[in-house]
Short mmCIF file of C-alpha atoms in Angstrom, two decimals:
data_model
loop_
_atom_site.label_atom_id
_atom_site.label_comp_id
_atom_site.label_asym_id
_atom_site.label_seq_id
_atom_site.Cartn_x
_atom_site.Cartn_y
_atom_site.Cartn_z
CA UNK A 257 29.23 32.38 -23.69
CA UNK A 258 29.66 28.90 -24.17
CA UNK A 259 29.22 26.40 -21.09
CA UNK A 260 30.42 22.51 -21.30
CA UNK A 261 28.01 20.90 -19.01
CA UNK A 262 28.84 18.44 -16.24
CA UNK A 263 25.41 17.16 -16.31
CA UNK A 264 21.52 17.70 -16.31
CA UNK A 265 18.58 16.90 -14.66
CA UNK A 266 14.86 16.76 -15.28
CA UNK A 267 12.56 17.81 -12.59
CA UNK A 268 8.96 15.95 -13.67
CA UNK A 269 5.89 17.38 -13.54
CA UNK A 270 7.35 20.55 -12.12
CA UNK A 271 7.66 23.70 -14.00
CA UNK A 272 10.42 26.09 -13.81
CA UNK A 273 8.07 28.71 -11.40
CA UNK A 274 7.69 25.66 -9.17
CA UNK A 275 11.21 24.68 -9.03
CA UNK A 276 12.55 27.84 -8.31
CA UNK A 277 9.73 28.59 -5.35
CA UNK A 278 10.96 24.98 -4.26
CA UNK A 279 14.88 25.78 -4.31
CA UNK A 280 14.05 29.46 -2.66
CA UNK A 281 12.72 27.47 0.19
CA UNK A 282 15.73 25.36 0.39
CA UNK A 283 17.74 28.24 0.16
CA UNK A 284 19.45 27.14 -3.05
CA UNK A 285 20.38 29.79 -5.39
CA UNK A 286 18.63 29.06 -9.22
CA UNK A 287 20.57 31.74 -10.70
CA UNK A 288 23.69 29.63 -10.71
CA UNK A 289 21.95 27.08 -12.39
CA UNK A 290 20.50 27.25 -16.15
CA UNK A 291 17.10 25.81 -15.95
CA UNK A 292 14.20 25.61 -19.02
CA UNK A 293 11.26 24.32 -19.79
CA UNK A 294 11.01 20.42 -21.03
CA UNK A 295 8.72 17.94 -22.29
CA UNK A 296 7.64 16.67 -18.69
CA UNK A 297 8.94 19.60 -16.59
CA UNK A 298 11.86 21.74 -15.91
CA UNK A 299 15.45 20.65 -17.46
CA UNK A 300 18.19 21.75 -14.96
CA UNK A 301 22.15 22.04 -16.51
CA UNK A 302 25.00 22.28 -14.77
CA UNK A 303 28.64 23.59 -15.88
CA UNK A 304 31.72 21.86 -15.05
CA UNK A 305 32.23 24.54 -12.41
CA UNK A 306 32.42 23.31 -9.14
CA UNK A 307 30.30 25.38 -7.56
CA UNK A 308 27.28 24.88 -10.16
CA UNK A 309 27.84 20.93 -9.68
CA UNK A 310 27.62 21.65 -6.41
CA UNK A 311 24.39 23.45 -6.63
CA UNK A 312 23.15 20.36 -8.55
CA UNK A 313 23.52 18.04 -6.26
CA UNK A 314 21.80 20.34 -3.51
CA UNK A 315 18.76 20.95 -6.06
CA UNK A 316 18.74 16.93 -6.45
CA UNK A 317 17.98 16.39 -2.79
CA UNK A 318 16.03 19.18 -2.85
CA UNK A 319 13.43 18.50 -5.74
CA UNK A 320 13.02 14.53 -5.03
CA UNK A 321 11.42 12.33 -5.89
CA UNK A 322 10.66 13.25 -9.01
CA UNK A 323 14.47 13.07 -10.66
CA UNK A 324 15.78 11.69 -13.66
CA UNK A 325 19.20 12.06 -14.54
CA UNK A 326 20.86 13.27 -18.23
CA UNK A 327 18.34 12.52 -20.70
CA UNK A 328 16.23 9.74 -18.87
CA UNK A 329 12.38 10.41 -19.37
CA UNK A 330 9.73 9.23 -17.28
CA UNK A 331 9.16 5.94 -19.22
CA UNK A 332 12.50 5.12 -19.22
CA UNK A 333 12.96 6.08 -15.47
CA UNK A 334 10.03 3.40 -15.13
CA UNK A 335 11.25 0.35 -16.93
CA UNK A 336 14.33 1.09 -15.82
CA UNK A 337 13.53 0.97 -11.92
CA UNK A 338 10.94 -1.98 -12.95
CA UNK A 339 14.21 -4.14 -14.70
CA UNK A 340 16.22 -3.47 -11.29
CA UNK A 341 13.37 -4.61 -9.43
CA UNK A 342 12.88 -8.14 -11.36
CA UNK A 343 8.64 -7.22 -11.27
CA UNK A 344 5.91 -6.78 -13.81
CA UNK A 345 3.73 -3.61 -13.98
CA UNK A 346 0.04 -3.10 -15.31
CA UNK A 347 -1.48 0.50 -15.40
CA UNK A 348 -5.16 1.16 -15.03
CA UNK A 349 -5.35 4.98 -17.50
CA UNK A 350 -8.43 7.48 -17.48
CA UNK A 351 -7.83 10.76 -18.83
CA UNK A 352 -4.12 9.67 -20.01
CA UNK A 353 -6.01 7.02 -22.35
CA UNK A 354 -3.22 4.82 -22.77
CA UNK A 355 -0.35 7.46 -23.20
CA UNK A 356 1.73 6.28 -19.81
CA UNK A 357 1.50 2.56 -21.27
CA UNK A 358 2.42 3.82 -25.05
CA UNK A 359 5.23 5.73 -23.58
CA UNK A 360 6.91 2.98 -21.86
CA UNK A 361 6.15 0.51 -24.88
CA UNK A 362 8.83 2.90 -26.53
CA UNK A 363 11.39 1.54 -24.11
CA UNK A 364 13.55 -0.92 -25.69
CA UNK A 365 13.21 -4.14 -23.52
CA UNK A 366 9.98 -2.86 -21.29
CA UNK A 367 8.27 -6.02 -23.03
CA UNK A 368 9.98 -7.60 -19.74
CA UNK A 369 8.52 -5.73 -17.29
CA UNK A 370 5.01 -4.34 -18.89
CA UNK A 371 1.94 -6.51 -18.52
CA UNK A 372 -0.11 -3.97 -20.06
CA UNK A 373 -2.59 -0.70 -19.56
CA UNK A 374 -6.54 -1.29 -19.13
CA UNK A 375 -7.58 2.23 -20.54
CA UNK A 376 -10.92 2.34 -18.44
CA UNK A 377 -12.38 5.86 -19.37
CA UNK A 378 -16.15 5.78 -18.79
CA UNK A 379 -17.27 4.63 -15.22
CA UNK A 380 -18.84 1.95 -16.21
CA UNK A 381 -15.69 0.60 -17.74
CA UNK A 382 -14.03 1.40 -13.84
CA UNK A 383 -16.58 -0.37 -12.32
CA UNK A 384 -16.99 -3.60 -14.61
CA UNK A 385 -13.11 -3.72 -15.49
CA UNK A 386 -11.56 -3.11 -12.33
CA UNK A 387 -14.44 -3.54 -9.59
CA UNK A 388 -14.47 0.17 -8.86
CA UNK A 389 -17.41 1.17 -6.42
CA UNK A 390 -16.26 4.16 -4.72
CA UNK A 391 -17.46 6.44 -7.84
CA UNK A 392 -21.17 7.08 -6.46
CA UNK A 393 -19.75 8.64 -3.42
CA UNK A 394 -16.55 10.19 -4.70
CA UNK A 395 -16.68 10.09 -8.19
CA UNK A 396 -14.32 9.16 -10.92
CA UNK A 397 -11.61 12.11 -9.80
CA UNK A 398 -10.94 11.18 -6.47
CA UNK A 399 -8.10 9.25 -4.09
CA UNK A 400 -10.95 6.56 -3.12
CA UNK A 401 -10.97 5.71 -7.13
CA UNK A 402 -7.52 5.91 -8.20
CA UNK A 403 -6.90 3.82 -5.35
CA UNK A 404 -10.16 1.06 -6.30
CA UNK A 405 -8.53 1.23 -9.51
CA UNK A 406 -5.13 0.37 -8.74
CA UNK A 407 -6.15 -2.33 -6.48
CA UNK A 408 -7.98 -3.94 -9.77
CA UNK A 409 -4.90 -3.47 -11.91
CA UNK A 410 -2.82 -6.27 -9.89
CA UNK A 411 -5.83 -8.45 -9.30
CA UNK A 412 -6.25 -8.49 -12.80
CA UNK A 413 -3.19 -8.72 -13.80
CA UNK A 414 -1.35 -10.37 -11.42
CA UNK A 415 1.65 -7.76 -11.32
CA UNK A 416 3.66 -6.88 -8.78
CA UNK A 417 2.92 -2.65 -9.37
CA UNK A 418 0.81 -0.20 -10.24
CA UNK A 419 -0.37 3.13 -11.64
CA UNK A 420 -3.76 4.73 -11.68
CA UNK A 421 -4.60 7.64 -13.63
CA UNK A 422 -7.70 9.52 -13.48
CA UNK A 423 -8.34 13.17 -13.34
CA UNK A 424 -10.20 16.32 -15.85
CA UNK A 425 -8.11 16.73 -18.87
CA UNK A 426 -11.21 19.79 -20.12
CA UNK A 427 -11.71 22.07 -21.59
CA UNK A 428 -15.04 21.00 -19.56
CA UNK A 429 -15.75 19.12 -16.82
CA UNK A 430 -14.46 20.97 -13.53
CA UNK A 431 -15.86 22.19 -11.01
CA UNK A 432 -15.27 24.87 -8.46
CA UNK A 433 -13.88 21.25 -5.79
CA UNK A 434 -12.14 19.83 -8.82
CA UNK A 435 -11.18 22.99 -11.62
CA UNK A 436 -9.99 21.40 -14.93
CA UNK A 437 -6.24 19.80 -14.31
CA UNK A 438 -6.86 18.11 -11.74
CA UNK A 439 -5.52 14.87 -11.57
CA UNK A 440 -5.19 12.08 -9.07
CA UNK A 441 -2.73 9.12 -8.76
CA UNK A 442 -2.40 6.21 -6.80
CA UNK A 443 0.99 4.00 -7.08
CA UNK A 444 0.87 0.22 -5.79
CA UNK A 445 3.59 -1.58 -5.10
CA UNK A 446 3.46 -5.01 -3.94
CA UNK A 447 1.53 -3.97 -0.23
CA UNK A 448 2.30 -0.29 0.00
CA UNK A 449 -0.23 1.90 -1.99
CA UNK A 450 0.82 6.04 -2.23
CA UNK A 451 -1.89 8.44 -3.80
CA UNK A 452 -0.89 12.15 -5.20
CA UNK A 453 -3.25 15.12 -6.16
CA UNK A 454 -2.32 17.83 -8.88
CA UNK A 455 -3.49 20.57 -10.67
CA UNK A 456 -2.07 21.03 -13.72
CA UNK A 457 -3.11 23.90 -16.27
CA UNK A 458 -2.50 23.76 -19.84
CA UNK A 459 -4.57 22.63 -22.95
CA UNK A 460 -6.43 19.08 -23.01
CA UNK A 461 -3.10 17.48 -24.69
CA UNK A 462 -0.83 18.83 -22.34
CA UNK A 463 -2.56 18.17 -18.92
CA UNK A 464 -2.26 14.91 -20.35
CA UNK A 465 1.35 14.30 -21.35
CA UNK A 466 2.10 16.09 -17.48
CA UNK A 467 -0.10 13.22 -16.08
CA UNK A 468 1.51 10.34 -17.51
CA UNK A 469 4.69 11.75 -16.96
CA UNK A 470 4.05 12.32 -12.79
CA UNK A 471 2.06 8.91 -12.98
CA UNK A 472 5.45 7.12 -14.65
CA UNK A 473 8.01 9.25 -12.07
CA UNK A 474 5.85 8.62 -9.19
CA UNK A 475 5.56 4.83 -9.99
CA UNK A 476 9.66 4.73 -11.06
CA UNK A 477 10.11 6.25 -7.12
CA UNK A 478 7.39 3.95 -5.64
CA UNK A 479 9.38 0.91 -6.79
CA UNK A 480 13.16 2.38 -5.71
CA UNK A 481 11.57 3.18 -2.26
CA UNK A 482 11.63 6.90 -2.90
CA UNK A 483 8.63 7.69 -0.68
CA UNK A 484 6.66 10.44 -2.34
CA UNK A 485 6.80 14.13 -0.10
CA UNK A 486 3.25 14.59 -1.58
CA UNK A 487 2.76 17.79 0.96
CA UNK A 488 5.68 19.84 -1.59
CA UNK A 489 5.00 18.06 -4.81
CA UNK A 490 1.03 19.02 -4.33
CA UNK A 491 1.98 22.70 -3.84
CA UNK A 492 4.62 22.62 -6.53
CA UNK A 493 3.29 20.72 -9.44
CA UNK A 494 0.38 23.05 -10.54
CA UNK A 495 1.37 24.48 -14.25
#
C-alpha cells in the first residue's frame, strides 16, 4: 500500500540491527516505523499517521546525536551547524584520506566555513604535520592520537573546530586489540575536545565512507552542543 510520508530521518553510522536493539531498549516499537538501509546508516520514514509521527519523534530523542533530518547528509549537517555557528573548521584525515573534507567541499557555500583537510596517512606525516608523539606508545589507532591530531589541526590552522580521523580501513592491519574497522575520532571545538571508538565491518571502501560520515555527524553535534552518549553509540555503531 501506498504511504505519504510526514517525514524521515537518517540515523548515521548506525545500521538498521543497531537501531532497532537501540529503540528495543527505549521501548519504542520499530515495527510502526519503515526503516532501511542508507548511504551513512539507517533511513527512518514516517506516515502522516499520528501515531507513526509520534513514534518519530520518540526514536529522535532516542537515537541522538547522530540525527539528520529529511534528506540532510552528514556534510551538509556539518556546514550547516558550522554556518550557524559563524566558525571555521580544518580536519586532520587518516584512513578517510580526504573523503570527510571532499564531502563537505560538495556543500554549496562550505567555502565559508572549511579551512581545509591535512590528509596525514603515514606516521611520519602525524608526527611532522601535526606534532603527533603519542604514536610510539599508543600507536596511530588510538584516543591519545586522534586527540594529538586534532589538537594540531587548530594550531595549524587556526580554526575554531575539529575532526580527527584515524582507524584500520583492511583488509589487513588488525589485530586481536584493534580487529579491522576500528576507528577512532576525536572532535574539538573551541576548548572542549570529545573522542569516540567504533568498529565498523564492511569492505575497505565502506569502513571508510561510515567513518567520515560519524566523523562529520559527530563534529555537526560537537558544534550544536549535542554532547556525544559515546557509552550507546560505541555499542551500537558496529556494522
Amino acid at each position: 500500500m501506498d504511504r505519504s510520508y510526514a517525514g524521515s530521518l537518517n540515523i548515521l553510522g548506525i545500521t538498521p540491527e543497531g537501531v532497532e536493539r537501540r529503540l528495543d531498549d527505549c521501548g519504542v516499537n520499530l515495527t510502526e516505523v519503515d526503516y532501511i538501509s542508507g548511504a551513512y546508516g539507517t533511513i527512518l520514514r514516517s506516515s502522516t499517521t499520528g501515531r507513526e509521527a509520534e513514534n518519530l519523534k520518540l526514536v529522535e530523542r532516542c537515537c541522538a546525536p547522530f540525527i539528520a533530518r529529511g534528506d540532510m547528509n552528514p556534510a551538509g549537517l556539518t556546514v550547516q551547524s558550522a554556518l550557524r555557528a559563524g566558525i571555521m573548521l580544518a580536519f586532520a584525515e587518516s584512513c578517510t584520506g580526504g573523503l570527510a573534507g571532499s564531502m563537505v567541499t560538495g556543500i554549496a557555500g562550505s567555502s565559508d566555513v572549511f579551512w581545509g583537510s591535512m590528509v596525514t596517512y603515514a606516521n611520519d606525516a602525524k608526527e611532522r604535520v601535526l606534532g603527533v608523539s603519542s604514536i610510539p606508545d599508543h600507536g596511530a589507532v588510538s584516543e591519545e592520537t586522534v586527540g594529538a591530531m586534532a589538537e594540531g589541526a587548530i594550531k595549524l590552522s587556526g580554526a575554531d573546530a575539529a575532526l580527527a580521523v584515524s582507524g584500520i580501513a583492511g583488509p589487513g592491519g588488525g589485530t586481536p586489540e584493534k580487529p579491522v574497522g576500528t576507528v577512532w575520532f576525536a572532535f574539538r571545538y573551541r576548548e572542549k575536545m570529545q573522542t569516540l571508538k567504533c568498529v565498523f565491518s564492511g569492505k575497505r571502501g565502506q569502513v571508510r565512507h561510515k567513518a567520515a560520515a560519524v566523523a562529520l555527524a559527530g563534529l555537526a553535534n560537537q558544534i550544536d552542543g549535542a554532547l556525544l552518549d559515546t557509552e550507546w553509540i560505541a555499542d551500537y555503531t558496529c556494522y
